Amino acid sequence: VTGSIDHEGEALADTAGGFLFPSVVEGRYAFDLFRDEDGDGKYSYGRPFPFVPSEVFRVHPDSIKVRARWPVEGVTVHLPDQP
Protein backbone atom coordinates (compact mmCIF):
# COMPACT_ATOMS: atom_id res chain seq x y z
CA VAL A 1 0.00 0.00 0.00
CA THR A 2 1.47 3.34 -1.01
CA GLY A 3 0.01 6.52 0.44
CA SER A 4 0.00 10.13 -0.61
CA ILE A 5 2.60 10.88 2.07
CA ASP A 6 4.99 8.01 1.29
CA HIS A 7 3.71 5.47 3.79
CA GLU A 8 3.92 1.80 2.87
CA GLY A 9 2.60 -1.28 4.57
CA GLU A 10 2.05 -4.98 4.19
CA ALA A 11 -0.76 -7.31 5.17
CA LEU A 12 -1.36 -11.00 4.68
CA ALA A 13 -4.80 -12.19 3.62
CA ASP A 14 -6.61 -14.57 5.95
CA THR A 15 -8.14 -17.85 4.71
CA ALA A 16 -11.32 -15.99 3.64
CA GLY A 17 -9.29 -13.42 1.67
CA GLY A 18 -9.77 -10.57 4.16
CA PHE A 19 -6.91 -8.32 5.22
CA LEU A 20 -6.27 -5.64 7.83
CA PHE A 21 -3.87 -2.70 8.10
CA PRO A 22 -4.28 -1.77 11.80
CA SER A 23 -2.51 1.61 11.81
CA VAL A 24 -2.85 3.68 8.64
CA VAL A 25 -2.62 7.47 8.45
CA GLU A 26 -5.67 9.21 6.93
CA GLY A 27 -5.31 9.90 3.21
CA ARG A 28 -5.66 8.38 -0.26
CA TYR A 29 -3.78 5.18 -1.02
CA ALA A 30 -2.79 3.13 -4.03
CA PHE A 31 -3.25 -0.60 -3.55
CA ASP A 32 -1.37 -3.47 -5.17
CA LEU A 33 -1.00 -7.12 -4.30
CA PHE A 34 0.56 -10.39 -5.37
CA ARG A 35 0.13 -14.08 -4.60
CA ASP A 36 3.28 -15.25 -2.83
CA GLU A 37 3.54 -18.66 -4.52
CA ASP A 38 7.00 -19.49 -3.14
CA GLY A 39 6.31 -18.19 0.39
CA ASP A 40 9.39 -15.96 0.63
CA GLY A 41 7.44 -12.77 1.38
CA LYS A 42 8.74 -10.99 -1.75
CA TYR A 43 7.48 -10.68 -5.33
CA SER A 44 9.20 -13.23 -7.57
CA TYR A 45 9.75 -12.18 -11.20
CA GLY A 46 10.20 -15.75 -12.45
CA ARG A 47 13.02 -16.89 -14.72
CA PRO A 48 13.43 -18.02 -18.32
CA PHE A 49 15.47 -21.23 -17.81
CA PRO A 50 14.36 -23.45 -16.33
CA PHE A 51 11.07 -21.66 -16.89
CA VAL A 52 9.37 -20.43 -13.72
CA PRO A 53 6.44 -18.01 -14.20
CA SER A 54 6.29 -14.77 -12.24
CA GLU A 55 3.89 -14.55 -9.32
CA VAL A 56 0.42 -13.18 -10.07
CA PHE A 57 0.35 -9.39 -9.48
CA ARG A 58 -2.50 -6.86 -9.59
CA VAL A 59 -2.90 -3.10 -9.05
CA HIS A 60 -6.23 -1.72 -7.80
CA PRO A 61 -7.51 0.62 -10.55
CA ASP A 62 -8.39 3.53 -8.24
CA SER A 63 -7.06 5.10 -5.06
CA ILE A 64 -8.71 4.24 -1.75
CA LYS A 65 -9.71 6.98 0.68
CA VAL A 66 -8.92 6.18 4.31
CA ARG A 67 -10.56 8.24 7.06
CA ALA A 68 -9.29 8.39 10.64
CA ARG A 69 -10.88 5.72 12.88
CA TRP A 70 -13.26 4.48 10.13
CA PRO A 71 -13.18 1.02 8.57
CA VAL A 72 -12.83 0.78 4.79
CA GLU A 73 -14.93 -1.96 3.24
CA GLY A 74 -15.81 -3.11 -0.25
CA VAL A 75 -12.30 -3.14 -1.70
CA THR A 76 -12.12 -6.26 -3.87
CA VAL A 77 -9.26 -7.34 -6.11
CA HIS A 78 -9.35 -10.76 -7.78
CA LEU A 79 -6.19 -12.73 -8.45
CA PRO A 80 -6.58 -15.32 -11.21
CA ASP A 81 -5.31 -18.84 -10.66
CA GLN A 82 -1.78 -19.47 -11.82
CA PRO A 83 -1.85 -21.37 -15.17
mmCIF file of C-alpha atoms in Angstrom:
data_model
loop_
_atom_site.group_PDB
_atom_site.id
_atom_site.type_symbol
_atom_site.label_atom_id
_atom_site.label_comp_id
_atom_site.label_asym_id
_atom_site.label_seq_id
_atom_site.Cartn_x
_atom_site.Cartn_y
_atom_site.Cartn_z
ATOM 1 C CA VAL A 1 0.000 0.000 0.000
ATOM 2 C CA THR A 2 1.473 3.337 -1.006
ATOM 3 C CA GLY A 3 0.008 6.516 0.444
ATOM 4 C CA SER A 4 -0.002 10.129 -0.614
ATOM 5 C CA ILE A 5 2.603 10.875 2.065
ATOM 6 C CA ASP A 6 4.989 8.007 1.287
ATOM 7 C CA HIS A 7 3.705 5.466 3.791
ATOM 8 C CA GLU A 8 3.920 1.804 2.871
ATOM 9 C CA GLY A 9 2.600 -1.283 4.569
ATOM 10 C CA GLU A 10 2.054 -4.978 4.192
ATOM 11 C CA ALA A 11 -0.756 -7.312 5.167
ATOM 12 C CA LEU A 12 -1.360 -11.004 4.677
ATOM 13 C CA ALA A 13 -4.796 -12.186 3.623
ATOM 14 C CA ASP A 14 -6.606 -14.571 5.946
ATOM 15 C CA THR A 15 -8.141 -17.848 4.706
ATOM 16 C CA ALA A 16 -11.318 -15.991 3.645
ATOM 17 C CA GLY A 17 -9.290 -13.418 1.666
ATOM 18 C CA GLY A 18 -9.767 -10.570 4.156
ATOM 19 C CA PHE A 19 -6.914 -8.320 5.225
ATOM 20 C CA LEU A 20 -6.266 -5.638 7.827
ATOM 21 C CA PHE A 21 -3.873 -2.698 8.103
ATOM 22 C CA PRO A 22 -4.284 -1.771 11.799
ATOM 23 C CA SER A 23 -2.512 1.613 11.810
ATOM 24 C CA VAL A 24 -2.854 3.680 8.641
ATOM 25 C CA VAL A 25 -2.624 7.466 8.450
ATOM 26 C CA GLU A 26 -5.670 9.210 6.927
ATOM 27 C CA GLY A 27 -5.313 9.902 3.207
ATOM 28 C CA ARG A 28 -5.660 8.384 -0.259
ATOM 29 C CA TYR A 29 -3.782 5.184 -1.023
ATOM 30 C CA ALA A 30 -2.788 3.127 -4.031
ATOM 31 C CA PHE A 31 -3.250 -0.596 -3.548
ATOM 32 C CA ASP A 32 -1.371 -3.465 -5.166
ATOM 33 C CA LEU A 33 -1.004 -7.117 -4.299
ATOM 34 C CA PHE A 34 0.558 -10.388 -5.370
ATOM 35 C CA ARG A 35 0.126 -14.076 -4.596
ATOM 36 C CA ASP A 36 3.276 -15.253 -2.830
ATOM 37 C CA GLU A 37 3.539 -18.663 -4.515
ATOM 38 C CA ASP A 38 6.997 -19.487 -3.145
ATOM 39 C CA GLY A 39 6.314 -18.192 0.389
ATOM 40 C CA ASP A 40 9.392 -15.962 0.631
ATOM 41 C CA GLY A 41 7.438 -12.767 1.382
ATOM 42 C CA LYS A 42 8.736 -10.987 -1.748
ATOM 43 C CA TYR A 43 7.481 -10.683 -5.328
ATOM 44 C CA SER A 44 9.201 -13.226 -7.573
ATOM 45 C CA TYR A 45 9.750 -12.179 -11.199
ATOM 46 C CA GLY A 46 10.197 -15.748 -12.450
ATOM 47 C CA ARG A 47 13.018 -16.889 -14.718
ATOM 48 C CA PRO A 48 13.431 -18.019 -18.320
ATOM 49 C CA PHE A 49 15.468 -21.226 -17.806
ATOM 50 C CA PRO A 50 14.365 -23.447 -16.335
ATOM 51 C CA PHE A 51 11.071 -21.660 -16.886
ATOM 52 C CA VAL A 52 9.369 -20.430 -13.721
ATOM 53 C CA PRO A 53 6.440 -18.008 -14.197
ATOM 54 C CA SER A 54 6.289 -14.767 -12.240
ATOM 55 C CA GLU A 55 3.888 -14.545 -9.318
ATOM 56 C CA VAL A 56 0.422 -13.181 -10.074
ATOM 57 C CA PHE A 57 0.349 -9.387 -9.478
ATOM 58 C CA ARG A 58 -2.502 -6.859 -9.592
ATOM 59 C CA VAL A 59 -2.905 -3.104 -9.045
ATOM 60 C CA HIS A 60 -6.227 -1.725 -7.801
ATOM 61 C CA PRO A 61 -7.510 0.621 -10.552
ATOM 62 C CA ASP A 62 -8.390 3.530 -8.237
ATOM 63 C CA SER A 63 -7.055 5.100 -5.063
ATOM 64 C CA ILE A 64 -8.710 4.241 -1.752
ATOM 65 C CA LYS A 65 -9.712 6.983 0.680
ATOM 66 C CA VAL A 66 -8.921 6.180 4.311
ATOM 67 C CA ARG A 67 -10.556 8.237 7.064
ATOM 68 C CA ALA A 68 -9.288 8.387 10.642
ATOM 69 C CA ARG A 69 -10.878 5.720 12.880
ATOM 70 C CA TRP A 70 -13.261 4.482 10.128
ATOM 71 C CA PRO A 71 -13.182 1.025 8.566
ATOM 72 C CA VAL A 72 -12.826 0.779 4.789
ATOM 73 C CA GLU A 73 -14.935 -1.963 3.237
ATOM 74 C CA GLY A 74 -15.814 -3.114 -0.252
ATOM 75 C CA VAL A 75 -12.300 -3.137 -1.699
ATOM 76 C CA THR A 76 -12.122 -6.259 -3.874
ATOM 77 C CA VAL A 77 -9.259 -7.342 -6.111
ATOM 78 C CA HIS A 78 -9.350 -10.759 -7.780
ATOM 79 C CA LEU A 79 -6.193 -12.732 -8.452
ATOM 80 C CA PRO A 80 -6.585 -15.325 -11.206
ATOM 81 C CA ASP A 81 -5.310 -18.844 -10.655
ATOM 82 C CA GLN A 82 -1.784 -19.467 -11.817
ATOM 83 C CA PRO A 83 -1.848 -21.373 -15.165
#
